[in-house]
Coordinates of C-alpha atoms and ligand atoms in Angstrom, one line a residue:
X1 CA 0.0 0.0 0.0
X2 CA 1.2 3.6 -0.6
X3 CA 2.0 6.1 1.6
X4 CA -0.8 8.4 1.3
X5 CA -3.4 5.5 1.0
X6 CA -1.8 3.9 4.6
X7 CA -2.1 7.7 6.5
X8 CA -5.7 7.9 4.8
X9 CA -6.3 5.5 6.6
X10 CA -4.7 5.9 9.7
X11 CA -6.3 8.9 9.8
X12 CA -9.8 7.0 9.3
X13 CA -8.9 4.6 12.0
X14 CA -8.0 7.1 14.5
X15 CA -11.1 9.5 13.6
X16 CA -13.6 7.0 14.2
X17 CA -12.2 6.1 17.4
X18 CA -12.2 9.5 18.6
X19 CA -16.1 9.3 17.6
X20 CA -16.7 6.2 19.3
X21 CA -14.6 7.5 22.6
X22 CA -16.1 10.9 22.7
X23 CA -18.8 10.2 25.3
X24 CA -15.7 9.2 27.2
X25 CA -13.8 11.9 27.3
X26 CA -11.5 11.2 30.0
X27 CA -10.7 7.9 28.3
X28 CA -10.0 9.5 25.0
X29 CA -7.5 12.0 26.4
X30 CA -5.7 9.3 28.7
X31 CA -5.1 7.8 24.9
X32 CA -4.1 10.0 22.8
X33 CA -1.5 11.5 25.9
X34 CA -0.5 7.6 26.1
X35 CA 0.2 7.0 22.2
X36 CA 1.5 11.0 21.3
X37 CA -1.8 10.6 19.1
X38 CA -1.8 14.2 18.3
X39 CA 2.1 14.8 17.4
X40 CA 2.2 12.1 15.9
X41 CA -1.0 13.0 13.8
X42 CA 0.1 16.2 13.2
X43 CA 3.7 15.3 11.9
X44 CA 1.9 12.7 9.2
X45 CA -0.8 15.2 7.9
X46 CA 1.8 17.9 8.0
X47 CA 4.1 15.5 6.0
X48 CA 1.7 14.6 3.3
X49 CA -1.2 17.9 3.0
X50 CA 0.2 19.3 0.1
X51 CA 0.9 16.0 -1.5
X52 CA -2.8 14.7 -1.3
X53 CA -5.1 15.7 -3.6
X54 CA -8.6 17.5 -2.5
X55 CA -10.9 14.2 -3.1
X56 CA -9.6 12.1 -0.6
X57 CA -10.1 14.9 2.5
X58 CA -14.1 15.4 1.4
X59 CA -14.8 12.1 1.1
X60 CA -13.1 11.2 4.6
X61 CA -15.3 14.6 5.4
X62 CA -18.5 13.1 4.4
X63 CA -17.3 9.6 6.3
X64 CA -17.1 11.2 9.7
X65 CA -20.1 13.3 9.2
X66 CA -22.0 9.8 8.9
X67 CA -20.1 8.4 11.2
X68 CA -20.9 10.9 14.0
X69 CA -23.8 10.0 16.7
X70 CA -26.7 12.3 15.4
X71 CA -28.2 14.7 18.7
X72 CA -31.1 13.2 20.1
X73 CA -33.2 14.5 22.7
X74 CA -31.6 14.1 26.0
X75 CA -34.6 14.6 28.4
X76 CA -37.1 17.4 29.0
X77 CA -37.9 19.5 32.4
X78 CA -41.0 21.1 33.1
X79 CA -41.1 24.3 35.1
X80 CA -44.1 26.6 37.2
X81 CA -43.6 30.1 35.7
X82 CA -45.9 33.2 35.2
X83 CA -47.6 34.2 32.6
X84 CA -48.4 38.1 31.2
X85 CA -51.6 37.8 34.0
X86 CA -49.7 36.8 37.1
X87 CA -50.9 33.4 36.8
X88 CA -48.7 30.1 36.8
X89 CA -48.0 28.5 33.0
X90 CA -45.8 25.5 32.0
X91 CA -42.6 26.5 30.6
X92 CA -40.2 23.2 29.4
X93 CA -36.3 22.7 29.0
X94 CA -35.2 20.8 26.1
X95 CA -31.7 18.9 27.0
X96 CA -30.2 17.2 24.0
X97 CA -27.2 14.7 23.6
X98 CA -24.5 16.0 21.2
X99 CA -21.4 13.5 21.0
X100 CA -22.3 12.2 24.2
X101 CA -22.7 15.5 26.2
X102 CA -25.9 17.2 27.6
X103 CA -26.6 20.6 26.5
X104 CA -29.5 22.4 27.1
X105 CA -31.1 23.4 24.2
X106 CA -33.7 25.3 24.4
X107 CA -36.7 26.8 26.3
X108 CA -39.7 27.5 25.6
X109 CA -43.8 28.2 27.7
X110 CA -47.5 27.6 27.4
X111 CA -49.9 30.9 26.8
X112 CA -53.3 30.8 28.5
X113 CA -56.9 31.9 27.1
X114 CA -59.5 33.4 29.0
X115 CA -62.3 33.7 26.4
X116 CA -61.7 29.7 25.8
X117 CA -63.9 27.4 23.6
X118 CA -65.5 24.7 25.4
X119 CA -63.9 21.7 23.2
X120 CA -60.5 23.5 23.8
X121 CA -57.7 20.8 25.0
X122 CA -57.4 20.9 28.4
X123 CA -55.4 23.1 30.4
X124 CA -54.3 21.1 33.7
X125 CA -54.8 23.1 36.8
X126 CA -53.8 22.0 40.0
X127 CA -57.0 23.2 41.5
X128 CA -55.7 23.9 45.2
X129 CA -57.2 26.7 46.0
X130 CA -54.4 27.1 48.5
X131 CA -51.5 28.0 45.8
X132 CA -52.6 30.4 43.4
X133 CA -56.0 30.0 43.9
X134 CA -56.0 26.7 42.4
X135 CA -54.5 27.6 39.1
X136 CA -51.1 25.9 39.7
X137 CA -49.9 23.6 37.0
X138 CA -47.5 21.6 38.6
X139 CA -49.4 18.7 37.8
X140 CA -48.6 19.5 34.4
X141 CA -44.7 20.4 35.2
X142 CA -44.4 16.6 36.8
X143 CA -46.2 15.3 33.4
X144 CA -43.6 17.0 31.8
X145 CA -40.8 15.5 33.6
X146 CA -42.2 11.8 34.2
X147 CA -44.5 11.2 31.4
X148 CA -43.4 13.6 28.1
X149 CA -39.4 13.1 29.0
X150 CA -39.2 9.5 28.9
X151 CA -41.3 9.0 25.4
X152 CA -39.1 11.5 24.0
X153 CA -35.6 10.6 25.1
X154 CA -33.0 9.4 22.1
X155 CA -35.1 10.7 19.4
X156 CA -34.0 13.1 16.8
X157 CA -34.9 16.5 16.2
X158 CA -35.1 16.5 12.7
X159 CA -38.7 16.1 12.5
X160 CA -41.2 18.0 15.0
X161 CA -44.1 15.9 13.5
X162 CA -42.6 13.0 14.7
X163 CA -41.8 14.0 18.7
X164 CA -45.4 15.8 18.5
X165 CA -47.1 12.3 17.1
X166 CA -45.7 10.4 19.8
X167 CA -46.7 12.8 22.7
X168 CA -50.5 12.4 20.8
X169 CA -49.8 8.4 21.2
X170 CA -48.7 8.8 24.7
X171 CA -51.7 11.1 25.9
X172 CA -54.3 9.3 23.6
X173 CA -57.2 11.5 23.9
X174 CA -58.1 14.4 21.8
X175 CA -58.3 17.3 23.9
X176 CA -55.1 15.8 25.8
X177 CA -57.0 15.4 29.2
X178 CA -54.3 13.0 30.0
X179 CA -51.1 15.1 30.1
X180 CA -52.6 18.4 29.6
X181 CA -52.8 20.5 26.8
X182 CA -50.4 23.4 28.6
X183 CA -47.9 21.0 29.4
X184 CA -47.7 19.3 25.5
X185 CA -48.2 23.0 23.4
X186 CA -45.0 24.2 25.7
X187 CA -43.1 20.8 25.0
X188 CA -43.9 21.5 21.3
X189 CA -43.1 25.0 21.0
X190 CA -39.9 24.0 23.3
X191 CA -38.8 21.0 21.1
X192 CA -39.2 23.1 17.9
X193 CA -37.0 25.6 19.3
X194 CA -34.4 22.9 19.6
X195 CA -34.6 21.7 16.7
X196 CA -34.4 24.3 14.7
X197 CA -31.2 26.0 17.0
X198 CA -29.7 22.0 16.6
X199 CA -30.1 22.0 12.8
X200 CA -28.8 25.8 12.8
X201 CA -32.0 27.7 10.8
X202 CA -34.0 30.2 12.1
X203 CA -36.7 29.3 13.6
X204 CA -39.9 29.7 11.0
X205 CA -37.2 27.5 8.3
X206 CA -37.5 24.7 10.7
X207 CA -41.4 25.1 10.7
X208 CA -41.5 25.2 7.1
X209 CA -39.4 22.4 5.9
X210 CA -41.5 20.1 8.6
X211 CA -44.6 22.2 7.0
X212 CA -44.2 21.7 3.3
X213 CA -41.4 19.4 3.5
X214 CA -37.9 19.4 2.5
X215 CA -38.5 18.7 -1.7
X216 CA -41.9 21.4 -1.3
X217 CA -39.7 24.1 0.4
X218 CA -40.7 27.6 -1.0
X219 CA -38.1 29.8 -2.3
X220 CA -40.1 32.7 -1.0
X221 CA -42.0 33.5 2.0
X222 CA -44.4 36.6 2.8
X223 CA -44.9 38.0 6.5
X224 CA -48.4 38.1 8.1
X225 CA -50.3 40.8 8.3
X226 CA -50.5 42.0 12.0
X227 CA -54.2 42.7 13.2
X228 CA -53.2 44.3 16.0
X229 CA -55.8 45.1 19.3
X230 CA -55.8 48.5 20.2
X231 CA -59.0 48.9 22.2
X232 CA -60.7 46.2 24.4
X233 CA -63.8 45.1 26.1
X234 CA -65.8 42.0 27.2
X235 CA -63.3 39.3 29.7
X236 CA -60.2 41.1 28.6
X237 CA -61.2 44.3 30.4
X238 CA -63.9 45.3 33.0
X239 CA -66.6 48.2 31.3
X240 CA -69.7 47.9 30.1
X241 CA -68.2 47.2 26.3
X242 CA -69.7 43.8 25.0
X243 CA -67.4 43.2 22.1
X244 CA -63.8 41.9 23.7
X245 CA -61.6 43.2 20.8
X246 CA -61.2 45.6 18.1
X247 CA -58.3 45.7 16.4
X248 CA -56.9 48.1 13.0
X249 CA -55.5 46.2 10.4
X250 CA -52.4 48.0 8.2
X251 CA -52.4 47.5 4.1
X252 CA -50.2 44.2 3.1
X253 CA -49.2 46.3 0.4
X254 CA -46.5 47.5 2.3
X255 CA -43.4 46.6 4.1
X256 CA -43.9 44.4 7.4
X257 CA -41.9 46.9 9.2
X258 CA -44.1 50.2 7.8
X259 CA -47.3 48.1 8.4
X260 CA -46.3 47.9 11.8
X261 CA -45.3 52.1 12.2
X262 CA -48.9 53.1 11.2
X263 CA -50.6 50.8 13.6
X264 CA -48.3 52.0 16.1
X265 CA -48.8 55.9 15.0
X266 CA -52.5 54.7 15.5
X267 CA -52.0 53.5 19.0
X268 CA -50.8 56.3 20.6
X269 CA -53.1 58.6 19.0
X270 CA -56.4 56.9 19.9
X271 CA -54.4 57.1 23.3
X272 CA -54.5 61.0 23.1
X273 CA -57.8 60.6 22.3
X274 CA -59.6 58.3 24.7
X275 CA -57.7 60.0 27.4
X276 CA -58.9 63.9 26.0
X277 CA -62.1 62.4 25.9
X278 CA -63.0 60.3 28.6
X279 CA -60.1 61.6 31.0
X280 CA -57.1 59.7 32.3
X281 CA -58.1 56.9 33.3
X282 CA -59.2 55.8 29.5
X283 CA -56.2 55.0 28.7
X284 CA -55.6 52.2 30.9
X285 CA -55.2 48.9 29.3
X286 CA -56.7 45.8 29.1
X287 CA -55.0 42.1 29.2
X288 CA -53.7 42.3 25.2
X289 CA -52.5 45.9 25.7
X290 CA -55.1 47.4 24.3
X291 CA -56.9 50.7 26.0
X292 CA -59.4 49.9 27.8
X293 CA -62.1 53.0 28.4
X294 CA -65.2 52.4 29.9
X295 CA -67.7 52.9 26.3
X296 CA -71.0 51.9 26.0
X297 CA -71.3 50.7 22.3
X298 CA -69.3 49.1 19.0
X299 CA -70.4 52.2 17.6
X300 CA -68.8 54.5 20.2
X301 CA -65.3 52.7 20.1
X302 CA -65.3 52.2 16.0
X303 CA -66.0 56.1 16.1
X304 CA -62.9 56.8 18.3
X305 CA -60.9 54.4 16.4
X306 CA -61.8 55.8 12.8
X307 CA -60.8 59.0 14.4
X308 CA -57.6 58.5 15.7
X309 CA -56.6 56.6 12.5
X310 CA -57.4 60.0 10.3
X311 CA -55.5 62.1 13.1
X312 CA -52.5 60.1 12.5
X313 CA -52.9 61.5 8.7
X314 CA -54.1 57.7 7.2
X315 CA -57.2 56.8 5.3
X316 CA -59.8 54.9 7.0
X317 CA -60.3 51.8 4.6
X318 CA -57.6 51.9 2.7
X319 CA -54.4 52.7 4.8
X320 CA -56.1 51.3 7.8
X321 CA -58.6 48.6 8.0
X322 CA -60.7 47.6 10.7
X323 CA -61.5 44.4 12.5
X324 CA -63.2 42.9 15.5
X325 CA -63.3 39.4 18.1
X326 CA -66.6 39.6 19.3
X327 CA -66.7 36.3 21.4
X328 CA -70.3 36.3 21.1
X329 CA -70.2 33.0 23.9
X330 CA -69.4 35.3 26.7
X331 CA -72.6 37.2 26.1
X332 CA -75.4 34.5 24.9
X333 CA -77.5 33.4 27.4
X334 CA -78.0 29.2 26.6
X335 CA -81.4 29.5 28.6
X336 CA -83.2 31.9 26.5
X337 CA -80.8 31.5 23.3
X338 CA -80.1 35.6 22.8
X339 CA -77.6 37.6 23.0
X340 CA -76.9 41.2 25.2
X341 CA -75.0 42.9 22.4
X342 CA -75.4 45.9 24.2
X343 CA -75.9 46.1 28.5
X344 CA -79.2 45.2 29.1
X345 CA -80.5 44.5 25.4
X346 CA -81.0 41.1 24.4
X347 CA -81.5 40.2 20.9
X348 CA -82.1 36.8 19.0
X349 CA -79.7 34.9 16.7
X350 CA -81.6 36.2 13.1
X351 CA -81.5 39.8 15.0
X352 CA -77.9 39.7 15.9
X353 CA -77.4 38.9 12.6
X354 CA -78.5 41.5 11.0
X355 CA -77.2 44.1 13.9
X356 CA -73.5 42.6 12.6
X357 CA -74.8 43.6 8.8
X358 CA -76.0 47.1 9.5
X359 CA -72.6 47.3 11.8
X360 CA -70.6 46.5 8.7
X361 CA -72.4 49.3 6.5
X362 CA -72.2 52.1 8.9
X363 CA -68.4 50.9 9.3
X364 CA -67.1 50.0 5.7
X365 CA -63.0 49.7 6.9
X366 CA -64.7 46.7 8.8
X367 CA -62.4 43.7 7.0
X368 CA -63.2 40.8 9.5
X369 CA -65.6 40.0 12.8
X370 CA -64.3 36.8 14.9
X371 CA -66.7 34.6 16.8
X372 CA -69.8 36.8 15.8
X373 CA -71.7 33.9 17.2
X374 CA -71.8 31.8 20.7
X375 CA -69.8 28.9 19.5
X376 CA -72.8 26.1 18.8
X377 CA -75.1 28.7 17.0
X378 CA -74.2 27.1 14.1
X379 CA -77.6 28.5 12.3
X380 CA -76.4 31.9 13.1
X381 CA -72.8 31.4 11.7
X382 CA -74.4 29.7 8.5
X383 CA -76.5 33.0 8.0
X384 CA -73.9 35.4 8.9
X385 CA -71.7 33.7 6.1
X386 CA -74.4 33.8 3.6
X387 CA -74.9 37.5 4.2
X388 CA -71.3 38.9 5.0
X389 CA -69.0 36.1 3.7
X390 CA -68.4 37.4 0.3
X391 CA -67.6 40.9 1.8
X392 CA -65.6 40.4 4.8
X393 CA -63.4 37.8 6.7
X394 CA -66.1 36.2 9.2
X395 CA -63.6 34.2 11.6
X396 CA -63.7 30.8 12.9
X397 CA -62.1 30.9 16.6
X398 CA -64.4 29.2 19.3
X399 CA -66.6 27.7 17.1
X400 CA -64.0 25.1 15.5
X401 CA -60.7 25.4 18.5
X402 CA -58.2 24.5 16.0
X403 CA -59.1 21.3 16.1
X404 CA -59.1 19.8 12.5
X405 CA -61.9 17.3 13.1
X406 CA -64.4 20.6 13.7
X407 CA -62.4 22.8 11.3
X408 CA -63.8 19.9 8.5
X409 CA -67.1 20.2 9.9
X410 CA -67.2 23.9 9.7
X411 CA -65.7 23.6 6.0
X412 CA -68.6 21.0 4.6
X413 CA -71.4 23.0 6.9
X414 CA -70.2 26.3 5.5
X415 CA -69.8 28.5 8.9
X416 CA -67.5 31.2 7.5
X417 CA -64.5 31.5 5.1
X418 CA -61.2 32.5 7.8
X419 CA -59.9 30.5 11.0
X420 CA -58.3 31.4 13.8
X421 CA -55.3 29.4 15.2
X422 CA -53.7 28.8 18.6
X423 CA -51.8 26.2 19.2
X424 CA -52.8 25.4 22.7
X425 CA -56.6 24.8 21.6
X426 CA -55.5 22.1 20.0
X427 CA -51.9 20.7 21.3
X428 CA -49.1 20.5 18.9
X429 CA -47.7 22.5 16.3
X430 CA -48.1 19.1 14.0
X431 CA -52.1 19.3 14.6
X432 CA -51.7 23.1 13.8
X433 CA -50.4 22.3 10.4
X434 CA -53.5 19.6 9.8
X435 CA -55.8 22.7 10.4
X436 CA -53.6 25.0 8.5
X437 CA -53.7 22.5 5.2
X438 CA -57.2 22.3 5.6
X439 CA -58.4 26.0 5.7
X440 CA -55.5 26.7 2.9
X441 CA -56.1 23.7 0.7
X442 CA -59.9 23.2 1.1
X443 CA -61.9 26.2 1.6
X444 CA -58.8 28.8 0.2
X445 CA -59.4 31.0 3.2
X446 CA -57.2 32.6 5.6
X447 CA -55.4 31.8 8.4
X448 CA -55.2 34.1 11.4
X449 CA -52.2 32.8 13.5
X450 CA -53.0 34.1 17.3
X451 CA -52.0 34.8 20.6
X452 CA -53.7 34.1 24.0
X453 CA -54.8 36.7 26.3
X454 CA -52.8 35.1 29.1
X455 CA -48.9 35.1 27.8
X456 CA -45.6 35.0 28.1
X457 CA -42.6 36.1 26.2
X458 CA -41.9 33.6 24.3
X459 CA -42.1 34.4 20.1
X460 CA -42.7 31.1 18.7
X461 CA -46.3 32.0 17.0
X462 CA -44.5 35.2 15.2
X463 CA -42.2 32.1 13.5
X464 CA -44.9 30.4 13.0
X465 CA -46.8 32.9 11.1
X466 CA -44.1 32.9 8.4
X467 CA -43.1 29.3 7.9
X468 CA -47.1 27.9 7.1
X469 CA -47.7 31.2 5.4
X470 CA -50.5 32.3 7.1
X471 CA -52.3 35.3 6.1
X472 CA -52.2 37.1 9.6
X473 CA -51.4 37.3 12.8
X474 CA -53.5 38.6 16.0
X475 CA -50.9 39.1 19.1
X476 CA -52.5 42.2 20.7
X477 CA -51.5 45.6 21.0
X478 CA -48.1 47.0 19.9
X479 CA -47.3 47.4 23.6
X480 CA -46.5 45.0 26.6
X481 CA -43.5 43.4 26.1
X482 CA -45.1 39.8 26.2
X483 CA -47.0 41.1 22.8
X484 CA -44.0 43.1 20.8
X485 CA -41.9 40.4 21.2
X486 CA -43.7 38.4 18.5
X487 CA -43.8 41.8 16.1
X488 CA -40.5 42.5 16.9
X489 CA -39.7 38.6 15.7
X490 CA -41.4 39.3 12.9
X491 CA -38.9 42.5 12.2
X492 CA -36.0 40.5 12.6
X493 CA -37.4 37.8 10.1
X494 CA -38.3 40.7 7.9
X495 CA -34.2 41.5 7.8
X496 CA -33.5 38.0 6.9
X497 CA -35.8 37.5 4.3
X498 CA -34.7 40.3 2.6
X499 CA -31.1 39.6 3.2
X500 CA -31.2 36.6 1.7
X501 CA -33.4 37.5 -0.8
X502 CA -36.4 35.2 0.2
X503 CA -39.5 37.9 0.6
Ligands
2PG1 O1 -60.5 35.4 22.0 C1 -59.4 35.4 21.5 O2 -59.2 35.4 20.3 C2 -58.2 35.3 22.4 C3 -57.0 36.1 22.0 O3 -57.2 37.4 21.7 O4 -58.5 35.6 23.7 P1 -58.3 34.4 24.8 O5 -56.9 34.0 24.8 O6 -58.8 35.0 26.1 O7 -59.2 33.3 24.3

């Protein structure tokens, strides 16, 4: 055998027994000390690297890359932490093995809803009224640790459909009543995290190539338009105000990062003028950041709102669209099947109906109404699509919980033409993408990817926004830091795009 051939492999020998000793490192080091391993190494290559043509060295490359142990998940810890309302959340380490040592990987936390569907998965509460006034979850935390962690440990982070299929298995129910929806959607969001940070992409890559798939990966990708809360009522703030959110909703014509100035410009002058208005005290804000004055009527804060947006110099309906979450459950009455729209008048299904209609007409800029209907009414959400569906997004949030087995139903029954998504209705980012495909692929509507009213400062749905492609995204005013950090994601993804030429 030739020279070069015998130190090729030499050098092949010795590599993969540095790969099979790394988990030992103490061993590995007592060796090569023993034999001179590295003089001796670095006197051969030294002798022949100028001699030896390129081919050899990349395919001995590509060897060791084979030969190396791939990083598998390690184990998972789940944690008791506070959410944006003061009240406890899961939040989960990922720890994975990378040539046999344990890094921690990532981090990441469960949000929490307070206008919740009823078929929503179930958040696990400790219900001692003693800590936190029963809404500890460190029921969910030990589920984590003792339940999650073990199913997961040694597998691969390639594919997030994968680790969030077998913590499906392991539960086995739909709304995850065994292990608890909060502790499974802050394992997901945590393990996608580490994957993406393992396989060094940002983070909405990851979500796309385990979205589309690796062959299906677009070459392009387009940021959500923010719908972004800016004054609030029903559980989210305390007046009289039935409706729970309205929102303003910038042109997608524009840059990500100018759509975001003007809503912002819009903020703070329907700040100005709630607090010249009402006094001081109108400006306070509600759980989503938005301001929170004690009004009456829709009519009352659409009029404030269309006011502020022409103060800050835009155009109502073109610039500036508006948009509203009703969560008509919080003010139907299941006894005498009507609604109090406004304090102290109750009006049927047909007549709420009609009252959205006439809402619309007096308010043109109105671009989309979520949950215009308590969440079974399915009569009403049929007639409100008939008579509003081919003008304005009519928004499936309640009514379907991202949960693709009532997303089909509300396709083939013809409820309305947009969803909402949230993760933690449903689970797992993998079901997310099953309800994504489906509103996308089946009824060509949009996708509104959202926040919770209860959250923390984690980013993960900004990134998930961008890698399905969805349409828009809903995460509350563009103030409180546990909000902005998903817009301000979405600036920094913004940069990339562009860098790399992808938008
Ligand atoms: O109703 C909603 O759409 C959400 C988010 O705004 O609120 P909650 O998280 O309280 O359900």
């Amino acid at each position: 055998m030739d020279q070069k051939k015998l130190i090729l492999l030499k050098f092949l020998e010795f590599s993969i027994l540095v790969l099979e000793m790394s988990s030992k490192k103490n061993q590995l080091r007592a060796y090569v000390e023993k034999h001179k391993i590295a003089e001796k190494l670095e006197d051969a290559l030294n002798s022949c690297l100028d001699k030896l043509p390129e081919e050899p060295f990349s395919f001995l490359a590509a060897k060791l890359l084979e030969l190396a142990p791939p990083p598998v998940v390690d184990h998972l810890h789940g944690r008791q932490i506070l959410d944006s309302r003061g009240n406890p959340t899961v939040e989960v380490d990922v720890y994975c093995k990378i040539n046999g040592e344990v890094k921690l990987m990532a981090r990441s936390s469960a949000p929490s809803g307070a206008s919740t569907g009823s078929s929503e998965a179930l958040e696990l509460r400790d219900k001692d009224e003693k800590t936190y006034l029963g809404k500890g979850v460190l029921k969910a935390c030990k589920n984590v640790d003792e339940k999650i962690s073990p199913v997961l440990q040694g597998k691969e982070l390639k594919s997030l459909v994968l680790l969030d299929e077998i913590m499906c298995k392991t539960d086995g129910t739909e709304l995850k009543t065994k292990l608890g929806g909060n502790s499974i959607t802050a394992c997901s969001f945590a393990l996608a995290t580490a994957g993406a940070k393992l396989l060094d992409q940002p983070l909405f890559m990851y979500l796309a190539e385990n979205f589309y798939g690796k062959e299906n990966m677009p070459s392009k990708f387009t940021l959500p338009v923010p719908m972004v809360n800016i004054l609030n009522g029903g559980k989210h703030a305390g007046g009289k105000l039935k409706i729970q959110e309205f929102m303003i909703v910038p042109s997608k014509d524009i840059p990500f990062s100018q759509r975001l100035k003007n809503v912002t410009t819009v903020y703070h002058h329907l700040g100005k003028l709630l607090v010249k208005r009402y006094g001081v005290s109108a400006k306070n804000l509600g759980d989503e950041g938005g301001f929170a004055p004690l009004l009456d009527t829709a009519d009352e804060a659409l009029e404030a709102i269309e006011e502020a947006i022409k103060s800050a110099g835009f155009t109502v309906g073109t610039d500036i669209r508006l948009a509203m979450d009703a969560a008509a459950s919080e003010f139907y009455d299941e006894k005498t099947q009507k609604y109090e729209i406004v304090e102290g008048e109750w009006v049927t299904t047909e007549e709420l109906v009609d009252w959205w209609v006439a809402l619309v007409e007096r308010h043109p800029a109105i671009c989309s109404i979520e949950d215009g209907l308590h969440e079974t009414d399915y009569k009403g959400w049929i007639s409100m699509q008939e008579k509003l569906g081919d003008k304005i997004m009519l928004v499936m949030d309640d009514v379907t919980t991202s949960n693709p087995r009532l997303i089909k139903q509300g396709i083939e029954e013809k409820w309305a033409n947009s969803l909402l998504l949230k993760i933690n209705q449903i689970g797992t980012i993998m079901e997310g993408f099953e309800a994504v495909r489906l509103i996308h692929n089946e009824l060509q509507g949009n996708v509104i990817v959202s926040h919770r009213s209860g959250e923390t400062t984690n980013s993960v749905i900004a990134d998930l926004a961008v890698g399905v492609g969805a349409g828009y995204i809903k995460t509350g005013a563009t103030a409180r830091g546990e909000r902005t950090c998903k817009y301000n994601r979405l600036l920094q993804i913004e940069e990339y795009l562009i860098s790399k030429e992808m938008l």
